[in-house]
């Protein structure tokens, strides 16, 4: 079980310790509110507040009317109610008095929609609506937040937009930052929260949470992902965070919710709301169905931009239901010298657990450190026994390859330097990762139809060299496997896999990285060519071109940059949990190199290094589809 630290605020005699059930509420409210926790209210424009020592619901309600706005305290969040009206003309008003304002400091306003209509407010948008009409309809359904720091505009709104800032609550969250340079005179801060311009048939009210503070924002919504999905099995998932320096672990927490059902967010209308996510997580964490989350640190996924002692946090999420969809968010809490903490919420990722069957999630493997995915394994076989069996193949082959590589004077810059950007260490690591992908095939649920549900080619004879085109249907490169058709004989003979499963094929780039990173004159390593034999043994990125290489060539990320759940390239796995090929980290490397222009492959698959990608030579070593124990020729496996 993930153990949450006991976060505190206020005098020592008034500190409150957070257990797992209330951890997120403490993170989002106690930490950022510097001594006040806020509960929900039940009447329109009524705000309930209470100190940490007050019992829940015992505070006296304060009415925030259009005539007498509720006076906020800096850095203290409050909750109130915003009625939905047919004309959108009844706002909830708040003010931050001048006594709470630091002149010369920016002002941050954050408004979250905690709950409301189950589906939010959904306007009727025709499929053939233009982009401008679609945008206008969507905006008409969103809560509006107006903020003024001008004494002449104490009730900011649509009629005074020329002297007020406005933002829509998209995904249930609105954030405004005023006086960025600190040069404006703040006469007071007035916040007006207006219901949607059009109710579109919905009635009732939104519960809202309001937080205003000077200086650095105390609630931040990141635009880039903070966690990545590694893989799932039938009851567990593994995710990892961004990298950080060893010994300086970030104060991060993970929240996981079912994507549908009683514990899910009502709809995507609330998917960025701090309080909606926290409330749903608190309810889920208090139930018997709650997930079991444990954390540890890893150096898996190391890339060239990492410092020598960088690492990542990884979370194992257990007690999940099979074949079920989940959504996960990462929270990062930062404390400043002034004892005021800020909470950063990262975009959600989606994932689905697998069927109950032969796929088992494994990671932190000494001989295959980049493996963090499910492998085919009978439920009765112990994981340790299975890894020992697999290691009988991996370690001898890696040792033989290393021995051959050592005949090259890798450290001799005069005679042995074959590349200005690669090294024999890179070569050995690339070969090891390729070897592990072959020896430990990635397991998934079988596709219903090999011909219509997968981009992999089961009949290699059907590949004639004629282009099969880009993977426009965004199908995974999965081959259905049976007892007589496993990639390695020990899978059915020793790992006792007797049921069908799907194998996510290794990305072609796992082979090309060996070709790119290793000394060509010594190894002459070549990889199968796309449309000739490659698709039978390898897959590629969802956004690769018709030749199996590059990125952004199969429709890119879309005009709204959301096709993959974000502006990503080299898509071996998207933010919705769809896996296209087994990347072994090459996707991360390529994204980094494409951004930093550090050798390697650019967006079109062109090589910037001395070893070309793609193509086959008359002589040389062909990267095989299977690994045979202890059989080597010149250090490469045949």
Coordinates of C-alpha atoms in Angstrom, one line a residue, residues 80-460:
X80 CA -19.7 27.2 -2.9
X81 CA -22.7 26.5 -5.2
X82 CA -23.3 28.0 -8.6
X83 CA -26.8 27.6 -9.9
X84 CA -27.4 26.7 -13.5
X85 CA -29.8 29.2 -15.1
X86 CA -31.4 29.2 -18.5
X87 CA -29.9 32.6 -19.3
X88 CA -26.6 32.2 -17.5
X89 CA -27.1 35.5 -15.7
X90 CA -26.7 34.7 -12.0
X91 CA -23.0 34.7 -11.0
X92 CA -21.4 33.7 -7.6
X93 CA -19.2 36.6 -6.5
X94 CA -16.0 36.6 -4.4
X95 CA -13.5 39.2 -3.4
X96 CA -10.0 39.2 -2.1
X97 CA -9.7 42.3 0.1
X98 CA -6.8 44.7 -0.4
X99 CA -5.4 43.7 3.0
X100 CA -4.8 40.2 1.6
X101 CA -3.0 41.5 -1.5
X102 CA 0.7 41.9 -1.9
X103 CA 1.3 44.8 -4.3
X104 CA 3.9 43.9 -6.9
X105 CA 3.0 40.2 -6.8
X106 CA 1.0 38.4 -9.4
X107 CA -2.5 37.2 -8.5
X108 CA -3.5 33.6 -9.2
X109 CA -7.2 32.5 -9.4
X110 CA -8.2 28.9 -9.7
X111 CA -11.8 27.7 -9.9
X112 CA -12.7 24.0 -10.0
X113 CA -16.1 22.4 -10.6
X114 CA -16.4 19.7 -8.0
X115 CA -19.7 18.2 -9.1
X116 CA -22.9 19.0 -11.0
X117 CA -24.9 17.5 -13.8
X118 CA -23.7 14.0 -14.5
X119 CA -22.7 14.6 -18.1
X120 CA -21.8 18.3 -17.5
X121 CA -23.5 20.4 -20.1
X122 CA -23.4 18.9 -23.5
X123 CA -24.5 21.1 -26.4
X124 CA -26.0 19.5 -29.5
X125 CA -23.1 19.5 -32.1
X126 CA -23.8 18.2 -35.5
X127 CA -21.2 15.9 -37.0
X128 CA -20.8 18.2 -40.0
X129 CA -20.5 21.4 -37.9
X130 CA -17.7 23.7 -38.8
X131 CA -14.8 24.1 -36.4
X132 CA -15.9 27.7 -35.6
X133 CA -19.5 26.6 -34.9
X134 CA -18.3 23.7 -32.9
X135 CA -16.1 25.9 -30.8
X136 CA -18.9 28.4 -30.2
X137 CA -21.3 25.7 -29.1
X138 CA -18.7 24.2 -26.7
X139 CA -17.9 27.6 -25.2
X140 CA -21.6 28.2 -24.6
X141 CA -21.7 25.2 -22.4
X142 CA -18.8 26.1 -20.1
X143 CA -18.7 27.9 -16.8
X144 CA -17.1 31.4 -17.2
X145 CA -14.7 33.0 -14.7
X146 CA -14.2 36.8 -14.8
X147 CA -11.6 38.6 -12.6
X148 CA -11.1 42.3 -12.1
X149 CA -8.5 44.3 -10.1
X150 CA -10.1 47.6 -10.9
X151 CA -12.3 49.3 -8.3
X152 CA -14.6 50.5 -11.2
X153 CA -15.5 46.9 -12.0
X154 CA -16.4 45.1 -8.7
X155 CA -18.9 42.8 -10.6
X156 CA -16.9 41.6 -13.6
X157 CA -18.8 39.8 -16.3
X158 CA -19.8 39.8 -20.0
X159 CA -20.9 43.4 -19.9
X160 CA -17.5 44.6 -18.5
X161 CA -15.1 42.3 -20.3
X162 CA -13.0 45.2 -21.6
X163 CA -11.7 45.8 -18.0
X164 CA -11.7 42.2 -16.8
X165 CA -10.0 38.9 -17.6
X166 CA -12.1 35.9 -18.5
X167 CA -11.4 32.2 -18.9
X168 CA -13.6 29.2 -19.5
X169 CA -13.6 26.3 -17.1
X170 CA -12.5 23.6 -19.6
X171 CA -12.4 20.2 -18.1
X172 CA -13.9 21.6 -15.0
X173 CA -10.9 24.0 -14.3
X174 CA -10.4 27.7 -14.9
X175 CA -7.1 29.4 -14.0
X176 CA -6.1 33.1 -14.4
X177 CA -2.9 34.8 -13.6
X178 CA -3.0 38.6 -13.3
X179 CA -0.3 41.2 -12.9
X180 CA 2.3 38.9 -14.2
X181 CA 5.1 41.5 -14.1
X182 CA 4.0 43.0 -10.8
X183 CA 3.7 46.5 -12.4
X184 CA -0.1 47.0 -12.0
X185 CA -1.8 48.6 -9.1
X186 CA -4.2 46.1 -7.5
X187 CA -7.1 47.9 -5.9
X188 CA -8.8 44.7 -4.8
X189 CA -9.5 41.4 -6.5
X190 CA -13.1 40.6 -7.6
X191 CA -14.0 37.2 -8.9
X192 CA -17.3 36.5 -10.7
X193 CA -18.1 32.9 -11.6
X194 CA -20.9 32.8 -14.2
X195 CA -22.9 29.7 -15.2
X196 CA -22.8 28.6 -18.8
X197 CA -24.3 31.0 -21.3
X198 CA -26.7 28.2 -22.4
X199 CA -27.9 25.4 -20.1
X200 CA -28.9 23.2 -23.0
X201 CA -31.7 21.6 -21.0
X202 CA -29.7 21.0 -17.8
X203 CA -30.9 22.1 -14.4
X204 CA -29.5 22.1 -10.9
X205 CA -26.2 23.5 -9.7
X206 CA -22.4 23.1 -9.7
X207 CA -20.4 22.8 -6.5
X208 CA -17.4 25.0 -7.1
X209 CA -14.0 25.4 -5.3
X210 CA -12.3 28.8 -5.4
X211 CA -8.7 29.6 -4.5
X212 CA -7.0 33.0 -4.9
X213 CA -3.4 33.6 -3.9
X214 CA -0.5 36.0 -4.7
X215 CA 2.9 35.0 -5.9
X216 CA 3.4 31.5 -7.4
X217 CA 0.3 29.5 -8.4
X218 CA -0.7 27.1 -5.7
X219 CA -2.7 24.9 -8.1
X220 CA -1.1 24.2 -11.5
X221 CA -2.3 22.1 -14.4
X222 CA 0.7 20.8 -16.4
X223 CA 0.5 20.5 -20.2
X224 CA 3.0 17.6 -20.4
X225 CA 2.6 14.1 -19.0
X226 CA 4.1 13.3 -15.7
X227 CA 3.5 9.5 -15.9
X228 CA 3.7 6.9 -18.6
X229 CA 2.1 3.5 -18.7
X230 CA 4.5 0.6 -18.9
X231 CA 1.9 -2.2 -19.1
X232 CA -0.9 -4.1 -17.4
X233 CA -1.9 -7.7 -16.7
X234 CA -5.3 -8.9 -15.5
X235 CA -5.1 -7.3 -12.1
X236 CA -2.1 -4.9 -12.0
X237 CA -0.6 -1.9 -13.9
X238 CA 2.8 -0.3 -13.8
X239 CA 3.4 3.4 -14.4
X240 CA 6.5 5.5 -14.2
X241 CA 7.1 9.3 -13.6
X242 CA 9.5 11.8 -15.1
X243 CA 13.1 11.5 -14.2
X244 CA 14.8 13.4 -11.3
X245 CA 18.1 13.4 -9.5
X246 CA 18.7 10.6 -7.1
X247 CA 18.3 11.7 -3.5
X248 CA 15.9 14.5 -4.5
X249 CA 12.7 12.5 -4.9
X250 CA 9.7 14.6 -5.7
X251 CA 6.7 14.6 -3.4
X252 CA 4.4 12.8 -5.8
X253 CA 1.2 10.8 -5.4
X254 CA -0.9 8.7 -7.7
X255 CA -4.7 8.8 -8.0
X256 CA -6.4 6.0 -10.0
X257 CA -10.1 5.8 -10.8
X258 CA -12.2 3.4 -12.9
X259 CA -13.1 5.1 -16.2
X260 CA -16.7 4.1 -15.9
X261 CA -18.9 3.1 -13.0
X262 CA -19.8 4.3 -9.5
X263 CA -16.3 5.6 -8.7
X264 CA -15.6 7.2 -12.0
X265 CA -15.7 10.9 -12.8
X266 CA -19.2 11.8 -14.1
X267 CA -17.9 12.8 -17.5
X268 CA -14.9 14.5 -19.3
X269 CA -16.6 17.8 -18.3
X270 CA -14.7 17.4 -15.0
X271 CA -11.5 15.6 -16.0
X272 CA -9.2 18.5 -15.0
X273 CA -10.9 19.6 -11.9
X274 CA -8.8 19.3 -8.8
X275 CA -11.7 18.9 -6.4
X276 CA -13.7 16.5 -8.6
X277 CA -10.8 14.2 -9.0
X278 CA -9.9 14.4 -5.3
X279 CA -13.5 13.8 -4.2
X280 CA -13.9 10.8 -6.5
X281 CA -10.5 9.3 -5.3
X282 CA -11.4 9.8 -1.6
X283 CA -14.6 7.8 -2.2
X284 CA -12.9 5.1 -4.2
X285 CA -10.0 4.8 -1.7
X286 CA -12.5 4.3 1.2
X287 CA -14.2 1.4 -0.6
X288 CA -13.3 -2.3 -0.5
X289 CA -12.6 -2.1 -4.2
X290 CA -9.8 0.5 -3.8
X291 CA -6.5 -0.2 -5.6
X292 CA -3.3 -1.2 -3.8
X293 CA -0.5 1.2 -4.8
X294 CA 3.1 0.8 -4.0
X295 CA 6.0 2.9 -5.1
X296 CA 9.7 2.4 -5.7
X297 CA 12.5 3.9 -7.8
X298 CA 14.1 2.8 -11.0
X299 CA 16.7 3.8 -13.5
X300 CA 14.8 2.1 -16.3
X301 CA 14.3 4.2 -19.4
X302 CA 17.6 6.1 -19.1
X303 CA 18.3 8.3 -22.1
X304 CA 21.2 10.5 -23.2
X305 CA 19.8 13.6 -21.5
X306 CA 19.8 12.0 -18.1
X307 CA 22.5 13.0 -15.6
X308 CA 24.6 10.2 -14.1
X309 CA 22.4 9.6 -11.1
X310 CA 19.0 10.3 -12.5
X311 CA 16.1 8.0 -11.8
X312 CA 12.3 7.7 -11.9
X313 CA 9.5 6.8 -9.5
X314 CA 7.4 3.8 -10.5
X315 CA 4.0 2.8 -9.1
X316 CA 2.6 -0.7 -9.1
X317 CA -1.2 -0.5 -9.0
X318 CA -2.8 -3.7 -7.8
X319 CA -6.3 -5.1 -6.9
X320 CA -7.7 -4.1 -10.3
X321 CA -10.5 -5.8 -12.2
X322 CA -9.7 -7.7 -15.3
X323 CA -10.7 -6.2 -18.7
X324 CA -11.5 -2.9 -17.1
X325 CA -10.6 0.7 -18.0
X326 CA -8.9 3.0 -15.6
X327 CA -7.7 6.6 -15.5
X328 CA -4.6 7.8 -13.5
X329 CA -3.4 11.2 -12.5
X330 CA -0.1 12.2 -10.9
X331 CA 0.1 14.9 -8.2
X332 CA 3.3 16.7 -7.4
X333 CA 3.5 18.8 -4.2
X334 CA 6.2 21.5 -3.9
X335 CA 6.9 23.4 -0.7
X336 CA 8.5 26.9 -0.7
X337 CA 10.6 28.7 1.8
X338 CA 7.5 30.5 3.0
X339 CA 5.8 27.2 4.0
X340 CA 3.2 27.6 1.2
X341 CA 2.9 24.6 -0.9
X342 CA 1.7 24.2 -4.5
X343 CA 0.1 21.2 -6.1
X344 CA 0.7 20.3 -9.7
X345 CA -1.8 18.0 -11.5
X346 CA -0.5 16.2 -14.6
X347 CA -2.7 15.1 -17.5
X348 CA -4.4 11.8 -17.1
X349 CA -3.4 8.6 -18.8
X350 CA -5.7 5.8 -19.6
X351 CA -5.2 2.0 -19.4
X352 CA -7.1 -1.2 -19.6
X353 CA -6.3 -4.4 -17.7
X354 CA -6.0 -7.7 -19.7
X355 CA -8.1 -10.8 -19.6
X356 CA -7.5 -13.4 -16.9
X357 CA -5.0 -15.6 -18.7
X358 CA -1.4 -16.2 -19.4
X359 CA 0.0 -12.6 -19.4
X360 CA 2.0 -11.6 -16.3
X361 CA 3.5 -8.2 -15.6
X362 CA 7.3 -8.3 -14.7
X363 CA 9.9 -5.6 -14.2
X364 CA 13.1 -4.8 -12.4
X365 CA 14.9 -7.7 -14.0
X366 CA 18.7 -7.7 -13.6
X367 CA 19.6 -9.3 -17.0
X368 CA 16.9 -7.4 -18.9
X369 CA 16.6 -4.0 -17.1
X370 CA 14.5 -2.3 -19.8
X371 CA 11.7 -5.0 -19.6
X372 CA 8.6 -3.7 -17.8
X373 CA 5.7 -5.4 -19.4
X374 CA 3.7 -8.6 -19.4
X375 CA 5.2 -11.9 -20.7
X376 CA 3.4 -15.2 -21.5
X377 CA 3.5 -17.3 -18.3
X378 CA 1.2 -20.0 -16.9
X379 CA -0.5 -18.8 -13.6
X380 CA 1.0 -21.8 -11.7
X381 CA 4.6 -21.0 -12.6
X382 CA 6.5 -18.8 -10.2
X383 CA 7.9 -15.6 -11.7
X384 CA 11.4 -16.3 -10.3
X385 CA 11.4 -19.7 -11.8
X386 CA 10.3 -18.3 -15.2
X387 CA 13.0 -15.6 -15.2
X388 CA 15.7 -18.2 -14.4
X389 CA 14.6 -20.2 -17.4
X390 CA 14.7 -17.2 -19.6
X391 CA 18.0 -16.1 -18.3
X392 CA 19.5 -19.4 -19.4
X393 CA 19.1 -18.0 -22.9
X394 CA 19.8 -14.3 -22.5
X395 CA 23.0 -14.3 -20.4
X396 CA 25.1 -16.8 -22.6
X397 CA 24.1 -15.0 -25.8
X398 CA 24.8 -11.6 -24.4
X399 CA 28.2 -12.8 -23.1
X400 CA 29.1 -14.2 -26.5
X401 CA 28.1 -10.9 -28.2
X402 CA 30.1 -8.9 -25.6
X403 CA 33.2 -11.1 -26.2
X404 CA 33.0 -10.5 -30.0
X405 CA 32.5 -6.8 -29.4
X406 CA 35.5 -6.7 -27.1
X407 CA 37.8 -7.5 -30.0
X408 CA 37.1 -4.0 -31.2
X409 CA 39.4 -1.5 -29.4
X410 CA 36.4 0.5 -28.2
X411 CA 38.3 2.9 -25.9
X412 CA 41.0 3.7 -28.4
X413 CA 40.1 7.0 -30.0
X414 CA 42.9 6.7 -32.5
X415 CA 42.2 3.2 -33.8
X416 CA 38.9 2.1 -32.3
X417 CA 36.5 5.0 -32.4
X418 CA 33.9 4.1 -35.0
X419 CA 31.4 6.9 -34.2
X420 CA 31.6 10.3 -32.6
X421 CA 28.3 9.9 -30.9
X422 CA 28.1 6.2 -30.2
X423 CA 30.1 3.8 -28.1
X424 CA 30.6 0.1 -27.6
X425 CA 28.5 0.5 -24.4
X426 CA 25.6 1.8 -26.5
X427 CA 26.1 -1.0 -28.9
X428 CA 26.0 -3.7 -26.1
X429 CA 22.9 -2.1 -24.5
X430 CA 21.1 -1.9 -27.8
X431 CA 21.8 -5.6 -28.5
X432 CA 20.8 -6.5 -25.0
X433 CA 17.5 -4.7 -25.4
X434 CA 16.8 -6.3 -28.7
X435 CA 17.8 -9.7 -27.3
X436 CA 15.4 -9.3 -24.3
X437 CA 12.5 -8.3 -26.6
X438 CA 13.0 -11.5 -28.6
X439 CA 13.6 -13.7 -25.6
X440 CA 10.8 -12.2 -23.5
X441 CA 8.0 -11.5 -26.0
X442 CA 5.5 -9.0 -24.8
X443 CA 2.1 -10.6 -24.0
X444 CA -1.3 -9.1 -24.6
X445 CA -4.9 -10.3 -25.2
X446 CA -5.2 -12.0 -28.6
X447 CA -6.9 -10.0 -31.4
X448 CA -10.3 -11.2 -32.5
X449 CA -9.2 -11.3 -36.2
X450 CA -5.6 -11.6 -37.3
X451 CA -6.5 -10.1 -40.7
X452 CA -8.7 -7.3 -39.5
X453 CA -7.5 -6.6 -36.0
X454 CA -3.8 -6.4 -36.4
X455 CA -1.2 -4.7 -38.7
X456 CA 1.2 -7.7 -38.3
X457 CA 1.4 -10.2 -41.2
X458 CA 1.0 -13.8 -40.1
X459 CA 1.7 -15.2 -43.5
X460 CA 5.2 -14.0 -44.4

